[in-house]
Coordinates of N, CA, C and O in Angstrom, one line a residue:
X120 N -28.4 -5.8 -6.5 CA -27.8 -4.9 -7.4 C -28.5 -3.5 -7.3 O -29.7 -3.4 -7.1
X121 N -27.7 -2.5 -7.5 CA -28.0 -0.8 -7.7 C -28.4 -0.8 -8.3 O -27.8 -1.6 -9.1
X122 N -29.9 -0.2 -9.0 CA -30.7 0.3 -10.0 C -30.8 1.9 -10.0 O -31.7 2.5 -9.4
X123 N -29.7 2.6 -10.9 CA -29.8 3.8 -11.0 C -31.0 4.5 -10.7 O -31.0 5.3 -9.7
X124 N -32.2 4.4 -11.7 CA -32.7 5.2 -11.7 C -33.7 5.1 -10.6 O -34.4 6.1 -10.4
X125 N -33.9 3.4 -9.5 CA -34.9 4.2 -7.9 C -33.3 4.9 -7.6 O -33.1 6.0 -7.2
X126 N -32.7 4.3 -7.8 CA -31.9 5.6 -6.5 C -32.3 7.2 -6.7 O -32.6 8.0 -5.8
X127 N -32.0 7.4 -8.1 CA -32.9 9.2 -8.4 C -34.2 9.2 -8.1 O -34.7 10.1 -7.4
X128 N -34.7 8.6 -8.3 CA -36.3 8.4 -7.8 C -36.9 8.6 -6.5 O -37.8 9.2 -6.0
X129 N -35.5 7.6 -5.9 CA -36.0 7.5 -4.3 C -35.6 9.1 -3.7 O -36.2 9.7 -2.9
X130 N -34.1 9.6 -4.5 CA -33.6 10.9 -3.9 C -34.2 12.1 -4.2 O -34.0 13.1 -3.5
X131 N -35.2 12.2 -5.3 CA -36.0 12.9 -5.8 C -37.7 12.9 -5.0 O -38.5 13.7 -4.6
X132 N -37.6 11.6 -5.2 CA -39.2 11.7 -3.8 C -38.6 12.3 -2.3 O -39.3 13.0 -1.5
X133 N -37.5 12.0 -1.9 CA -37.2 12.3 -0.4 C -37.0 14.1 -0.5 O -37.4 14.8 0.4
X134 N -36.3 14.7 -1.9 CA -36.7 16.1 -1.6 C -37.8 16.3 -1.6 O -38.1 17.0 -0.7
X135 N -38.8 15.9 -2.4 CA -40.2 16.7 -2.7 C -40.8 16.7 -1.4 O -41.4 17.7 -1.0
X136 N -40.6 15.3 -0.4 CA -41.2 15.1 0.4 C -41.0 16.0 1.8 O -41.8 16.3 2.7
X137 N -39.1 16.3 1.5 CA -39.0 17.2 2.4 C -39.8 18.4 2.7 O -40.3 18.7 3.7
X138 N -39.9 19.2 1.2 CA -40.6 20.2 1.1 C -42.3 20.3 1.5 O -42.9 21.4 1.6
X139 N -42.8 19.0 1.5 CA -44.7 19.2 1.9 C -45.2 19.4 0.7 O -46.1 20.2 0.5
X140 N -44.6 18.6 -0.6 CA -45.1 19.7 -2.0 C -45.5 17.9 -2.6 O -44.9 16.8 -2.8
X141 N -46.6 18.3 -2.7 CA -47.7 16.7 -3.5 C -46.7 16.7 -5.1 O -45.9 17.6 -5.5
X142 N -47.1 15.8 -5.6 CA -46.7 15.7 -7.1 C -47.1 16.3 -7.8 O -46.4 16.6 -8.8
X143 N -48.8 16.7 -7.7 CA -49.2 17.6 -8.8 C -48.7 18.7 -9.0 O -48.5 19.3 -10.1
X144 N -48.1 19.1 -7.3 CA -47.4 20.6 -7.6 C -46.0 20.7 -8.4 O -45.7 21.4 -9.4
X145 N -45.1 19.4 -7.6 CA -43.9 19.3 -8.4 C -44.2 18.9 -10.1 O -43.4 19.5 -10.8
X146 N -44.9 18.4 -10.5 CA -45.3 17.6 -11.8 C -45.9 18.9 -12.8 O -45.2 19.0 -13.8
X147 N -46.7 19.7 -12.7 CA -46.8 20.7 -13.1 C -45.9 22.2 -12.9 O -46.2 23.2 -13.6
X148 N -45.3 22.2 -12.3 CA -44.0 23.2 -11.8 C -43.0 22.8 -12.9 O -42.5 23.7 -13.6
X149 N -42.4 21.0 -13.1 CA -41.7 21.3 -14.5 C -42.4 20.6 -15.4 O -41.6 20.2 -16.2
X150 N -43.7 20.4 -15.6 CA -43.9 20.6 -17.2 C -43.8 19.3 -17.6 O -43.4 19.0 -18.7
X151 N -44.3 18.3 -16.7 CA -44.1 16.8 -16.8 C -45.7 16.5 -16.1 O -46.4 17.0 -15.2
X152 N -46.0 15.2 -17.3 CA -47.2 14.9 -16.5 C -46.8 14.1 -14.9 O -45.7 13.8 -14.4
X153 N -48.0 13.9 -14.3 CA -48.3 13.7 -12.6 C -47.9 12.1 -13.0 O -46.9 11.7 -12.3
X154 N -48.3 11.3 -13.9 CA -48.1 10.2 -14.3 C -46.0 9.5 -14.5 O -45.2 8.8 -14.0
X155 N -46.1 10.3 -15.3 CA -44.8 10.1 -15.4 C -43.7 10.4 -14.3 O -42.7 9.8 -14.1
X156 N -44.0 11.4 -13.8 CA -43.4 12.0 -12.7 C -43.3 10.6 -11.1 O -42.4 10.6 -10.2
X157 N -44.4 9.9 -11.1 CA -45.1 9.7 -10.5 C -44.1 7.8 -10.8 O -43.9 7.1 -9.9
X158 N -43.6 7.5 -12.1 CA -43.2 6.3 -12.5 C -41.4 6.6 -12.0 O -40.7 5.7 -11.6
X159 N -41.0 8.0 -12.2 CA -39.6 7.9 -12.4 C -39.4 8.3 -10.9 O -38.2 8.4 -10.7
X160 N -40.1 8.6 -9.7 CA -40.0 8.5 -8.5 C -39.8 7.3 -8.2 O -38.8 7.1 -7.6
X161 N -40.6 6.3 -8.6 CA -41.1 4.8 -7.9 C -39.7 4.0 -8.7 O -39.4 2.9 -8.4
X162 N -38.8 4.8 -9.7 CA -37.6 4.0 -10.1 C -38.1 3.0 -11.2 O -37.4 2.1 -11.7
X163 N -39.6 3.6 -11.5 CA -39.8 2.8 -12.9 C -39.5 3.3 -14.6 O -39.6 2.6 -15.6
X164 N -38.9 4.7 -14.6 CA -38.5 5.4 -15.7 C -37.4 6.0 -15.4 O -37.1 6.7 -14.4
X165 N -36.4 5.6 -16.9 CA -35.3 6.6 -16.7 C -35.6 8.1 -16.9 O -36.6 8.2 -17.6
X166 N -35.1 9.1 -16.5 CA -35.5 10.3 -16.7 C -34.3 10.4 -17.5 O -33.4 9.5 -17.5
X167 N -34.3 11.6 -18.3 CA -33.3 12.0 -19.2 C -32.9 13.5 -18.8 O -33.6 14.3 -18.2
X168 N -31.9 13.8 -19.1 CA -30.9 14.7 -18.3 C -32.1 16.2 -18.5 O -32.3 16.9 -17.5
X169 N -32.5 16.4 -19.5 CA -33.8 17.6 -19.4 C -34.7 17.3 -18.3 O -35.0 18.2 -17.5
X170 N -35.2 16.2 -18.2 CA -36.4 15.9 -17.2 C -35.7 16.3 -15.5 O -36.1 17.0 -14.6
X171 N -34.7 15.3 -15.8 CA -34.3 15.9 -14.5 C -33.5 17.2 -13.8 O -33.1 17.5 -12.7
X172 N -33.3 18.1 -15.4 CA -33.1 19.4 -14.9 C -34.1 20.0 -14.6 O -34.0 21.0 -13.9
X173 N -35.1 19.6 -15.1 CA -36.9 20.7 -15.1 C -37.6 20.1 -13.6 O -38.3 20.8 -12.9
X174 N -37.3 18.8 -13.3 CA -37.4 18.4 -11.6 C -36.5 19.3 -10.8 O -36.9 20.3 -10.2
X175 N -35.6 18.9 -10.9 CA -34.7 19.7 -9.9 C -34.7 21.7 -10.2 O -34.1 22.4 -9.4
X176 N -35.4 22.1 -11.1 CA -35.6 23.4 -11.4 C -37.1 23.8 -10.1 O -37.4 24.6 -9.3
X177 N -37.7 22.4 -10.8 CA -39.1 23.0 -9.9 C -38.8 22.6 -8.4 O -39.3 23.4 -7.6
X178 N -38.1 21.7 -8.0 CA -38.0 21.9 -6.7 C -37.5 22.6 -5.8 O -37.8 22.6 -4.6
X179 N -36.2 23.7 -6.8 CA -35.7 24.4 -6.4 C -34.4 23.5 -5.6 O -34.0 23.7 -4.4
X180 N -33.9 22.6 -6.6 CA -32.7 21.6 -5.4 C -31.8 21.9 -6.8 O -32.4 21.8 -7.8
X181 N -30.2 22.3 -6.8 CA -29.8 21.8 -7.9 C -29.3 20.1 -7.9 O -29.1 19.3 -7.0
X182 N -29.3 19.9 -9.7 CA -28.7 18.6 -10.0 C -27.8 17.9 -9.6 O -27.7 16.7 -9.7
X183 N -26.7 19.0 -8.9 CA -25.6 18.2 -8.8 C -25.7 17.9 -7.8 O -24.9 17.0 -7.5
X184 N -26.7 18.4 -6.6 CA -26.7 18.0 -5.1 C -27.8 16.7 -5.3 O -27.8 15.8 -4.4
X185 N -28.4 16.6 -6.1 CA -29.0 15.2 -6.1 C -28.3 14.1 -6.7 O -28.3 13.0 -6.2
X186 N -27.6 14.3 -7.9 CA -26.5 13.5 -8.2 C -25.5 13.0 -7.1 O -25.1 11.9 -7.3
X187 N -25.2 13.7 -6.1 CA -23.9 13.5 -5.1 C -25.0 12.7 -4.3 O -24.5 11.6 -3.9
X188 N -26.1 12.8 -3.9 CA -26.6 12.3 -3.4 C -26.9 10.4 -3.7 O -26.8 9.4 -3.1
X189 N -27.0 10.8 -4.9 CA -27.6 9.5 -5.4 C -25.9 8.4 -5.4 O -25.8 7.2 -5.2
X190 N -24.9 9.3 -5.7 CA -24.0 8.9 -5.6 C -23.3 8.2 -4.1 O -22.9 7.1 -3.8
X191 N -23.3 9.1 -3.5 CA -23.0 8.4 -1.8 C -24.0 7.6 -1.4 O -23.7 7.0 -0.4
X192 N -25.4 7.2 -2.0 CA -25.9 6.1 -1.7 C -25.6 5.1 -2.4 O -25.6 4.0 -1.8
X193 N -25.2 5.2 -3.6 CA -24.6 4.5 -4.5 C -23.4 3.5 -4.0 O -23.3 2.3 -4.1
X194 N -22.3 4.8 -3.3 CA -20.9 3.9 -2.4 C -21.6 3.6 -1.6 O -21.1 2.5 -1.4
X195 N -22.3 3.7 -0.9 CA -22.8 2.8 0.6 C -23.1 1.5 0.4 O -22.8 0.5 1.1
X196 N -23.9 1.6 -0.9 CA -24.5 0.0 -1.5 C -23.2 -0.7 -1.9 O -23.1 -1.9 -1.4
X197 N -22.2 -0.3 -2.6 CA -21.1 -1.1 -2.6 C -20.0 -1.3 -1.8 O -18.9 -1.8 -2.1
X198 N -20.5 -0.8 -0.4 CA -19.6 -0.9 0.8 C -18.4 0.0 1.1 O -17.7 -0.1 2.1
X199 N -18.0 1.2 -0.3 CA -17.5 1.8 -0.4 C -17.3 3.0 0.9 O -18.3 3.5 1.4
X200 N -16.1 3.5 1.3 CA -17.0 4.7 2.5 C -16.6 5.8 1.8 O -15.7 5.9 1.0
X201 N -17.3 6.7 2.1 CA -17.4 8.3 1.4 C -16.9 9.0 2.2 O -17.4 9.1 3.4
X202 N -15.6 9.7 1.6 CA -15.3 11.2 2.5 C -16.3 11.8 3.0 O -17.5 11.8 2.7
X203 N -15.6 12.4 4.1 CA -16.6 13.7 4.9 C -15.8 15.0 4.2 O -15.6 15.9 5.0
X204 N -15.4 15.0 2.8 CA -15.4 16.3 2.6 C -16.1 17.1 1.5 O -16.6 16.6 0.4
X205 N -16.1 18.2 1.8 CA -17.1 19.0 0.7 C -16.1 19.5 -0.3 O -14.9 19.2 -0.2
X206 N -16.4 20.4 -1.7 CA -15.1 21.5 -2.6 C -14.8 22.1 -1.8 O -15.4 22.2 -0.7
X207 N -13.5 22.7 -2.2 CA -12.9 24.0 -1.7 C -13.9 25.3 -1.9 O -14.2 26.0 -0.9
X208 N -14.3 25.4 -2.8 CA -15.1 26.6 -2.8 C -16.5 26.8 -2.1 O -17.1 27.8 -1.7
X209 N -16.8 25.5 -2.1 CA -18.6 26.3 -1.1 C -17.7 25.9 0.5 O -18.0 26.7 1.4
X210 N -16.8 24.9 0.8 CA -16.2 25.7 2.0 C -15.7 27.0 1.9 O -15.8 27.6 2.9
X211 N -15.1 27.7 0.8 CA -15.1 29.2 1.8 C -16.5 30.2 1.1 O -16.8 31.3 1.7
X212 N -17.0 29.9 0.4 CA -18.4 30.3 0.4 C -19.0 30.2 1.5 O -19.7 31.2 1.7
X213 N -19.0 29.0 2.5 CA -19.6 28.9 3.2 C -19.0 29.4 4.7 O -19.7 29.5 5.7
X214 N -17.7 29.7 4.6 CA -16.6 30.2 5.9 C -17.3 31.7 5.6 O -17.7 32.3 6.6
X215 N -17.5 32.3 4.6 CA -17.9 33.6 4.5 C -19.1 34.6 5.2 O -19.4 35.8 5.3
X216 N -19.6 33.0 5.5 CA -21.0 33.0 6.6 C -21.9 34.0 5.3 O -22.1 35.2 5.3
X217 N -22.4 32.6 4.0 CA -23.3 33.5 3.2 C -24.3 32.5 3.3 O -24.2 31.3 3.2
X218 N -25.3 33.2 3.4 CA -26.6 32.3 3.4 C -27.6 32.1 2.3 O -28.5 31.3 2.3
X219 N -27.1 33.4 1.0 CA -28.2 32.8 0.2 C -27.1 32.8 -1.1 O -26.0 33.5 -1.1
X220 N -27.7 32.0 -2.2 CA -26.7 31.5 -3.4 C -26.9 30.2 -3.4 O -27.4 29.4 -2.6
X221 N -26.1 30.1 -4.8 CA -26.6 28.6 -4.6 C -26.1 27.5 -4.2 O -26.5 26.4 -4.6
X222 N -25.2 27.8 -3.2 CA -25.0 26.4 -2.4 C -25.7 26.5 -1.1 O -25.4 25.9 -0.1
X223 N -26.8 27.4 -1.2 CA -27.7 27.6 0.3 C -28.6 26.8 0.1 O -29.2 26.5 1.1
X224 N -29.1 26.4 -0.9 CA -30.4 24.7 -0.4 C -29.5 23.4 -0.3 O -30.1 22.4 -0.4
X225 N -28.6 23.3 -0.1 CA -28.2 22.0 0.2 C -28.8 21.5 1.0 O -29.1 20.3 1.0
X226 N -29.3 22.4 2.3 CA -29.9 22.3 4.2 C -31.8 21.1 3.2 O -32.8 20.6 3.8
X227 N -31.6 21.1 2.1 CA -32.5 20.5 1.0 C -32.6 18.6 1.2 O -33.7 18.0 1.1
X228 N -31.1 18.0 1.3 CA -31.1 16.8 1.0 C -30.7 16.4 2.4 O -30.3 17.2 3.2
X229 N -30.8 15.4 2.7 CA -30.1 14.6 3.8 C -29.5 13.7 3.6 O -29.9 12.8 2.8
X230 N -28.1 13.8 4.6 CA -27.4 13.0 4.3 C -27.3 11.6 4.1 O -27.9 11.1 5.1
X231 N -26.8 10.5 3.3 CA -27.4 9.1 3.6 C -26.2 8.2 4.2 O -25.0 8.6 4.1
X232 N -26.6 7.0 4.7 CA -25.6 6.3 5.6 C -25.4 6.2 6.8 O -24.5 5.6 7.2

């Protein structure tokens, strides 16, 4: 069975980890102790929709790109298959050939599957 919150956990450790950034830094950046921060990675605490705006604030990833994330791991687990498509708008955001805004950290998550 899917357990929501490792899946945020696990997708939330795999940014930090991308980045080279320990927990104290992420854990202190939003205002969460190193402890707690430290349980809702490992998928032992639900985070609540603040907690995980002030994570995803300090890491500099938005929410919705970890949500989509957690989501297509989510269909993979139920054998579901996931489009290969993105919105309309950060495709032509991104036809515009713009590199900074905020659909420029996506290059943040990797893809799963």
């Amino acid at each position: 069975m899917v357990v929501l919150r490792r899946e945020i956990g696990d997708v939330l450790r795999g940014a930090r980890q991308r980045q080279g950034r320990t927990l104290r830094e992420v854990s202190s950046a939003a205002r969460v102790s190193l402890g707690y921060l430290s349980e809702v990675e490992r998928g032992q605490k639900e985070a609540s929709s603040e907690l995980l705006g002030s994570i995803c604030d300090a890491l500099a990833v938005p929410l919705s790109l970890i949500l989509r994330e957690v989501s297509d791991r989510i269909a993979v687990a139920e054998g579901l298959t996931i489009p290969d498509t993105v919105p309309a708008d950060l495709a032509a955001y991104l036809g515009r050939g713009n590199q900074n805004g905020p659909w420029s950290r996506r290059a943040e998550l990797t893809p799963v599957g």
